[in-house]
mmCIF file of C-alpha atoms in Angstrom:
data_model
loop_
_atom_site.group_PDB
_atom_site.id
_atom_site.type_symbol
_atom_site.label_atom_id
_atom_site.label_comp_id
_atom_site.label_asym_id
_atom_site.label_seq_id
_atom_site.Cartn_x
_atom_site.Cartn_y
_atom_site.Cartn_z
ATOM 1 C CA MET A 1 75.254 29.205 141.016
ATOM 2 C CA LYS A 2 76.862 32.242 142.636
ATOM 3 C CA HIS A 3 77.765 35.412 140.803
ATOM 4 C CA LYS A 4 79.614 38.677 141.173
ATOM 5 C CA GLY A 5 77.950 41.950 140.668
ATOM 6 C CA ILE A 6 75.678 44.172 142.788
ATOM 7 C CA ILE A 7 78.096 47.060 143.326
ATOM 8 C CA SER A 8 79.639 46.787 139.880
ATOM 9 C CA LEU A 9 76.087 46.802 138.459
ATOM 10 C CA ILE A 10 75.424 50.256 139.904
ATOM 11 C CA VAL A 11 78.716 51.670 138.644
ATOM 12 C CA PHE A 12 78.306 50.018 135.246
ATOM 13 C CA ALA A 13 74.805 51.429 134.744
ATOM 14 C CA LEU A 14 76.067 54.944 135.421
ATOM 15 C CA LEU A 15 79.289 54.849 133.411
ATOM 16 C CA MET A 16 78.664 52.481 130.495
ATOM 17 C CA PRO A 17 79.166 54.267 127.144
ATOM 18 C CA SER A 18 76.376 54.313 124.600
ATOM 19 C CA PHE A 19 78.387 53.839 121.396
ATOM 20 C CA VAL A 20 76.408 51.854 118.788
ATOM 21 C CA PHE A 21 76.277 51.309 115.061
ATOM 22 C CA ALA A 22 72.615 51.456 114.123
ATOM 23 C CA LYS A 23 70.834 50.847 110.838
ATOM 24 C CA ASP A 24 67.297 50.274 109.661
ATOM 25 C CA ASN A 25 66.347 46.690 110.542
ATOM 26 C CA THR A 26 64.848 46.125 107.087
ATOM 27 C CA GLU A 27 68.372 46.396 105.697
ATOM 28 C CA VAL A 28 69.790 43.595 107.817
ATOM 29 C CA LEU A 29 67.043 40.955 107.955
ATOM 30 C CA ASN A 30 64.937 40.055 104.937
ATOM 31 C CA ASP A 31 63.071 36.735 105.151
ATOM 32 C CA GLU A 32 60.711 37.314 102.226
ATOM 33 C CA ASP A 33 62.241 34.529 100.135
ATOM 34 C CA PHE A 34 62.251 32.001 103.003
ATOM 35 C CA VAL A 35 59.588 29.661 104.375
ATOM 36 C CA VAL A 36 59.834 28.404 107.963
ATOM 37 C CA VAL A 37 60.106 24.591 107.936
ATOM 38 C CA ALA A 38 60.969 24.004 111.625
ATOM 39 C CA GLU A 39 60.541 26.134 114.732
ATOM 40 C CA THR A 40 60.758 25.715 118.507
ATOM 41 C CA THR A 41 59.960 28.285 121.204
ATOM 42 C CA LYS A 42 60.912 28.032 124.871
ATOM 43 C CA TYR A 43 60.100 30.308 127.819
ATOM 44 C CA TYR A 44 62.441 30.963 130.744
ATOM 45 C CA LYS A 45 62.189 32.454 134.226
ATOM 46 C CA THR A 46 65.327 33.598 136.063
ATOM 47 C CA VAL A 47 65.279 34.337 139.787
ATOM 48 C CA THR A 48 68.251 36.264 141.167
ATOM 49 C CA THR A 49 68.632 36.666 144.936
ATOM 50 C CA ILE A 50 70.875 39.392 146.340
ATOM 51 C CA ASP A 51 71.899 39.107 149.996
ATOM 52 C CA MET A 52 72.278 42.745 151.046
ATOM 53 C CA ASP A 53 74.100 41.779 154.255
ATOM 54 C CA GLN A 54 77.052 40.861 152.061
ATOM 55 C CA PHE A 55 77.499 44.479 150.956
ATOM 56 C CA THR A 56 77.693 46.402 154.234
ATOM 57 C CA ASN A 57 81.490 46.360 154.357
ATOM 58 C CA ILE A 58 83.104 47.847 151.254
ATOM 59 C CA GLY A 59 86.508 46.701 152.534
ATOM 60 C CA GLU A 60 85.360 43.118 152.074
ATOM 61 C CA MET A 61 83.996 43.706 148.578
ATOM 62 C CA GLY A 62 85.912 40.809 147.020
ATOM 63 C CA SER A 63 84.281 38.275 149.311
ATOM 64 C CA ALA A 64 80.886 39.966 149.101
ATOM 65 C CA LEU A 65 80.797 39.983 145.320
ATOM 66 C CA SER A 66 81.500 36.265 145.149
ATOM 67 C CA ASN A 67 78.998 35.281 147.828
ATOM 68 C CA GLY A 68 76.212 37.829 147.753
ATOM 69 C CA ILE A 69 74.318 36.832 144.601
ATOM 70 C CA SER A 70 72.730 33.586 143.437
ATOM 71 C CA SER A 71 70.760 33.002 140.246
ATOM 72 C CA VAL A 72 68.707 30.106 138.921
ATOM 73 C CA THR A 73 66.762 29.703 135.657
ATOM 74 C CA TYR A 74 63.669 27.563 135.024
ATOM 75 C CA GLU A 75 61.840 26.632 131.846
ATOM 76 C CA VAL A 76 58.198 27.752 132.228
ATOM 77 C CA THR A 77 54.931 27.665 130.304
ATOM 78 C CA GLU A 78 53.811 30.239 127.763
ATOM 79 C CA GLU A 79 50.956 31.150 130.109
ATOM 80 C CA GLU A 80 53.300 32.039 132.963
ATOM 81 C CA TYR A 81 55.490 34.044 130.596
ATOM 82 C CA ASN A 82 52.495 36.002 129.273
ATOM 83 C CA ASN A 83 51.188 36.696 132.791
ATOM 84 C CA ALA A 84 54.483 38.093 134.098
ATOM 85 C CA ARG A 85 54.109 41.690 135.313
ATOM 86 C CA GLU A 86 56.758 44.389 135.563
ATOM 87 C CA GLU A 87 55.597 45.322 139.076
ATOM 88 C CA ASP A 88 56.584 41.836 140.250
ATOM 89 C CA ARG A 89 60.114 42.006 138.863
ATOM 90 C CA ILE A 90 61.713 43.343 142.060
ATOM 91 C CA VAL A 91 60.764 42.131 145.545
ATOM 92 C CA ARG A 92 62.549 43.772 148.473
ATOM 93 C CA SER A 93 62.777 42.218 151.907
ATOM 94 C CA ASN A 94 65.273 42.086 154.738
ATOM 95 C CA PRO A 95 68.061 41.227 154.059
ATOM 96 C CA THR A 96 67.489 40.144 150.449
ATOM 97 C CA VAL A 97 66.387 41.643 147.161
ATOM 98 C CA ILE A 98 64.911 39.248 144.587
ATOM 99 C CA GLU A 99 64.722 40.067 140.881
ATOM 100 C CA THR A 100 62.636 37.876 138.543
ATOM 101 C CA THR A 101 63.067 38.179 134.785
ATOM 102 C CA TYR A 102 61.469 36.370 131.832
ATOM 103 C CA LYS A 103 62.680 35.737 128.293
ATOM 104 C CA ARG A 104 61.424 33.830 125.241
ATOM 105 C CA MET A 105 63.697 32.150 122.718
ATOM 106 C CA THR A 106 62.668 30.924 119.275
ATOM 107 C CA SER A 107 64.969 28.820 117.126
ATOM 108 C CA SER A 108 63.977 28.233 113.503
ATOM 109 C CA ILE A 109 65.038 26.712 110.194
ATOM 110 C CA SER A 110 63.759 28.316 106.987
ATOM 111 C CA ALA A 111 64.106 27.220 103.348
ATOM 112 C CA ASN A 112 64.290 29.204 100.134
ATOM 113 C CA GLY A 113 64.495 26.277 97.693
ATOM 114 C CA SER A 114 68.260 25.971 97.406
ATOM 115 C CA TYR A 115 69.605 26.454 100.921
ATOM 116 C CA TYR A 116 68.469 27.037 104.513
ATOM 117 C CA ARG A 117 68.550 29.810 107.086
ATOM 118 C CA TYR A 118 69.111 29.182 110.802
ATOM 119 C CA LYS A 119 67.795 31.883 113.125
ATOM 120 C CA ASN A 120 67.627 32.470 116.877
ATOM 121 C CA VAL A 121 65.389 35.224 118.321
ATOM 122 C CA LEU A 122 65.455 36.232 121.997
ATOM 123 C CA ASN A 123 62.642 38.428 123.383
ATOM 124 C CA TRP A 124 62.698 39.821 126.918
ATOM 125 C CA LYS A 125 59.400 40.094 128.839
ATOM 126 C CA LEU A 126 60.897 41.434 132.086
ATOM 127 C CA ILE A 127 64.287 43.025 131.401
ATOM 128 C CA PRO A 128 67.126 42.413 133.898
ATOM 129 C CA SER A 129 68.894 45.165 135.828
ATOM 130 C CA VAL A 130 72.343 43.807 135.037
ATOM 131 C CA ARG A 131 73.399 44.859 131.524
ATOM 132 C CA SER A 132 76.752 43.806 130.169
ATOM 133 C CA TYR A 133 77.964 41.688 127.243
ATOM 134 C CA ASP A 134 75.531 38.853 126.451
ATOM 135 C CA ILE A 135 75.991 35.956 124.023
ATOM 136 C CA ILE A 136 73.530 34.533 121.483
ATOM 137 C CA ALA A 137 74.324 31.461 119.403
ATOM 138 C CA ILE A 138 73.162 28.591 117.201
ATOM 139 C CA GLY A 139 74.669 25.104 117.232
ATOM 140 C CA PHE A 140 74.386 22.883 114.144
ATOM 141 C CA LEU A 141 75.244 19.403 112.909
ATOM 142 C CA GLY A 142 78.425 18.587 111.017
ATOM 143 C CA THR A 143 76.511 17.945 107.787
ATOM 144 C CA VAL A 144 76.084 21.710 107.265
ATOM 145 C CA LYS A 145 78.303 24.781 107.406
ATOM 146 C CA PRO A 146 77.627 28.528 107.260
ATOM 147 C CA LYS A 147 77.064 29.790 103.715
ATOM 148 C CA THR A 148 76.871 33.430 104.786
ATOM 149 C CA TYR A 149 78.652 35.340 107.528
ATOM 150 C CA PRO A 150 76.415 35.385 110.640
ATOM 151 C CA SER A 151 74.348 38.533 111.180
ATOM 152 C CA PHE A 152 73.017 40.140 114.345
ATOM 153 C CA VAL A 153 70.572 42.879 115.225
ATOM 154 C CA GLU A 154 69.431 44.152 118.614
ATOM 155 C CA GLU A 155 66.193 46.127 118.806
ATOM 156 C CA TYR A 156 65.035 48.124 121.812
ATOM 157 C CA CYS A 157 62.586 50.825 122.822
ATOM 158 C CA ARG A 158 62.531 53.224 125.750
ATOM 159 C CA PRO A 159 59.428 54.271 127.738
ATOM 160 C CA ASN A 160 59.407 57.659 125.977
ATOM 161 C CA GLY A 161 58.778 55.937 122.639
ATOM 162 C CA TYR A 162 62.325 56.201 121.279
ATOM 163 C CA CYS A 163 63.365 52.994 119.468
ATOM 164 C CA SER A 164 66.632 51.967 117.869
ATOM 165 C CA THR A 165 68.559 49.013 116.459
ATOM 166 C CA ILE A 166 72.151 47.966 117.112
ATOM 167 C CA THR A 167 74.286 45.787 114.856
ATOM 168 C CA LEU A 168 77.580 46.103 116.746
ATOM 169 C CA ASP A 169 78.749 42.625 117.774
ATOM 170 C CA THR A 170 81.680 40.183 117.783
ATOM 171 C CA VAL A 171 80.968 37.020 115.764
ATOM 172 C CA GLN A 172 82.746 33.699 116.187
ATOM 173 C CA ILE A 173 82.320 30.614 113.979
ATOM 174 C CA PHE A 174 83.127 27.103 115.195
ATOM 175 C CA ASN A 175 83.006 23.630 113.630
ATOM 176 C CA TYR A 176 79.550 22.905 115.071
ATOM 177 C CA GLY A 177 78.060 26.316 115.763
ATOM 178 C CA ALA A 178 78.377 30.077 115.657
ATOM 179 C CA GLY A 179 77.712 32.840 118.153
ATOM 180 C CA THR A 180 78.174 36.506 118.852
ATOM 181 C CA SER A 181 78.731 38.658 121.932
ATOM 182 C CA PHE A 182 77.253 42.139 122.205
ATOM 183 C CA LEU A 183 76.570 44.972 124.612
ATOM 184 C CA VAL A 184 73.045 45.165 126.049
ATOM 185 C CA PRO A 185 71.655 48.751 126.176
ATOM 186 C CA SER A 186 71.610 50.473 129.554
ATOM 187 C CA GLY A 187 68.889 52.651 131.070
ATOM 188 C CA ASP A 188 65.118 52.228 131.157
ATOM 189 C CA LEU A 189 63.800 49.946 128.414
ATOM 190 C CA SER A 190 60.230 49.060 127.496
ATOM 191 C CA SER A 191 61.236 46.304 125.046
ATOM 192 C CA LEU A 192 64.365 44.378 124.107
ATOM 193 C CA LYS A 193 64.948 41.813 121.364
ATOM 194 C CA GLN A 194 68.044 40.155 119.881
ATOM 195 C CA THR A 195 68.170 38.247 116.573
ATOM 196 C CA PHE A 196 71.058 36.135 115.243
ATOM 197 C CA TRP A 197 71.004 34.276 111.931
ATOM 198 C CA PHE A 198 72.987 32.838 109.028
ATOM 199 C CA ASP A 199 72.378 30.725 105.930
ATOM 200 C CA VAL A 200 73.819 27.208 105.680
ATOM 201 C CA GLU A 201 74.884 24.890 102.882
ATOM 202 C CA LYS A 202 75.693 21.189 102.820
ATOM 203 C CA ASN A 203 79.014 20.098 104.269
ATOM 204 C CA THR A 204 78.767 16.617 102.769
ATOM 205 C CA THR A 205 78.194 14.937 99.416
ATOM 206 C CA ASN A 206 75.646 12.592 101.000
ATOM 207 C CA THR A 207 71.920 13.266 101.232
ATOM 208 C CA VAL A 208 71.034 15.252 104.355
ATOM 209 C CA THR A 209 67.924 13.838 106.052
ATOM 210 C CA ILE A 210 68.003 15.793 109.315
ATOM 211 C CA GLN A 211 68.910 19.339 110.308
ATOM 212 C CA LYS A 212 69.134 20.809 113.800
ATOM 213 C CA ALA A 213 69.335 24.450 114.820
ATOM 214 C CA TYR A 214 70.185 24.582 118.528
ATOM 215 C CA GLY A 215 69.388 28.123 119.684
ATOM 216 C CA ASP A 216 71.067 29.268 122.899
ATOM 217 C CA TYR A 217 71.585 32.452 124.905
ATOM 218 C CA ALA A 218 73.816 33.402 127.850
ATOM 219 C CA HIS A 219 72.937 36.495 129.893
ATOM 220 C CA ALA A 220 75.667 38.154 131.948
ATOM 221 C CA THR A 221 74.598 38.249 135.587
ATOM 222 C CA SER A 222 77.575 40.439 136.456
ATOM 223 C CA THR A 223 79.758 42.912 134.575
ATOM 224 C CA VAL A 224 81.836 41.175 131.892
ATOM 225 C CA GLY A 225 84.364 42.877 129.617
ATOM 226 C CA MET A 226 84.128 42.764 125.834
ATOM 227 C CA MET A 227 87.138 40.479 125.375
ATOM 228 C CA ASP A 228 86.096 38.162 128.224
ATOM 229 C CA ALA A 229 82.678 37.758 126.600
ATOM 230 C CA THR A 230 84.336 36.040 123.626
ATOM 231 C CA ASN A 231 85.676 33.225 125.824
ATOM 232 C CA TYR A 232 83.221 30.535 124.739
ATOM 233 C CA THR A 233 82.558 27.940 122.055
ATOM 234 C CA VAL A 234 79.349 26.663 120.436
ATOM 235 C CA SER A 235 78.894 22.940 119.866
ATOM 236 C CA GLN A 236 75.708 21.325 118.525
ATOM 237 C CA SER A 237 73.177 20.461 121.284
ATOM 238 C CA ALA A 238 75.545 21.699 124.014
ATOM 239 C CA GLY A 239 74.920 25.217 122.747
ATOM 240 C CA ILE A 240 77.119 27.873 124.343
ATOM 241 C CA VAL A 241 80.021 26.376 126.284
ATOM 242 C CA LEU A 242 81.507 29.105 128.486
ATOM 243 C CA GLY A 243 85.180 29.308 129.364
ATOM 244 C CA SER A 244 86.021 28.592 132.994
ATOM 245 C CA SER A 245 87.022 32.210 133.632
ATOM 246 C CA ILE A 246 83.509 33.537 132.859
ATOM 247 C CA SER A 247 81.215 30.576 133.540
ATOM 248 C CA SER A 248 80.125 31.931 136.923
ATOM 249 C CA SER A 249 79.242 35.307 135.380
ATOM 250 C CA TYR A 250 76.451 34.032 133.103
ATOM 251 C CA ASP A 251 73.152 32.247 133.514
ATOM 252 C CA SER A 252 72.423 28.993 131.699
ATOM 253 C CA ILE A 253 69.240 27.956 129.873
ATOM 254 C CA PRO A 254 68.174 24.841 127.929
ATOM 255 C CA VAL A 255 68.678 25.163 124.158
ATOM 256 C CA ALA A 256 65.687 25.587 121.849
ATOM 257 C CA ASP A 257 66.066 22.796 119.284
ATOM 258 C CA ALA A 258 64.468 23.332 115.856
ATOM 259 C CA SER A 259 64.433 19.999 113.964
ATOM 260 C CA TRP A 260 63.937 19.439 110.219
ATOM 261 C CA TYR A 261 63.515 16.026 108.557
ATOM 262 C CA GLY A 262 63.498 15.499 104.807
ATOM 263 C CA SER A 263 65.842 14.990 101.868
ATOM 264 C CA TRP A 264 68.410 17.575 100.796
#
């Protein structure tokens, strides 16, 4: 898949504002009353290749931005994810630059006795250079519906030890899923984590014997505006379904499917 972005990446990194609404994470996520009953973790490797020959003529920027970058994502083992090293993230050669990033996604279903919580957690091992508006989501079956308004928190630390949380996001709820788009922090980061969750209740009078929480994440591989980043839907196992106008600006990963079987 081809993407726009190398020149806009540089400008975006320099000019992007740092407005956030931060609060103590203990105020926004409290799982003490919940027990995890289903959980799935997947590991992903994304390789982005930048053809520098495409960017020698600024007058042909439009063509260069559409043809100069390609990105592909693979599902990998936990061992490969754990062995990834920051010094291997960028490889420079002539005429290409290759960036390799890793992320881990965990989708879970938790119970508190009367209802259930669906949660999706995305951890970055090697953080990408491109930072724009990403999307995190959870698809679900039609037998449930959100009981609480979806919540989001983004946690990050910088190499100097400064850490913060962000809860500024744009939530959307659909018939078979919910998601939110948010701004990824710019600058040097030593860690980055996003968490999205909501409680669900039954959407049927029948006994529910299966629940599915389909965790998904879409990372912007080029600069995407705040409003454009809301052009998507979330639908069960399909996860995040991007609108045609932004589909080439995001990577795509397999969903992490947490499955619960029982009687509710």
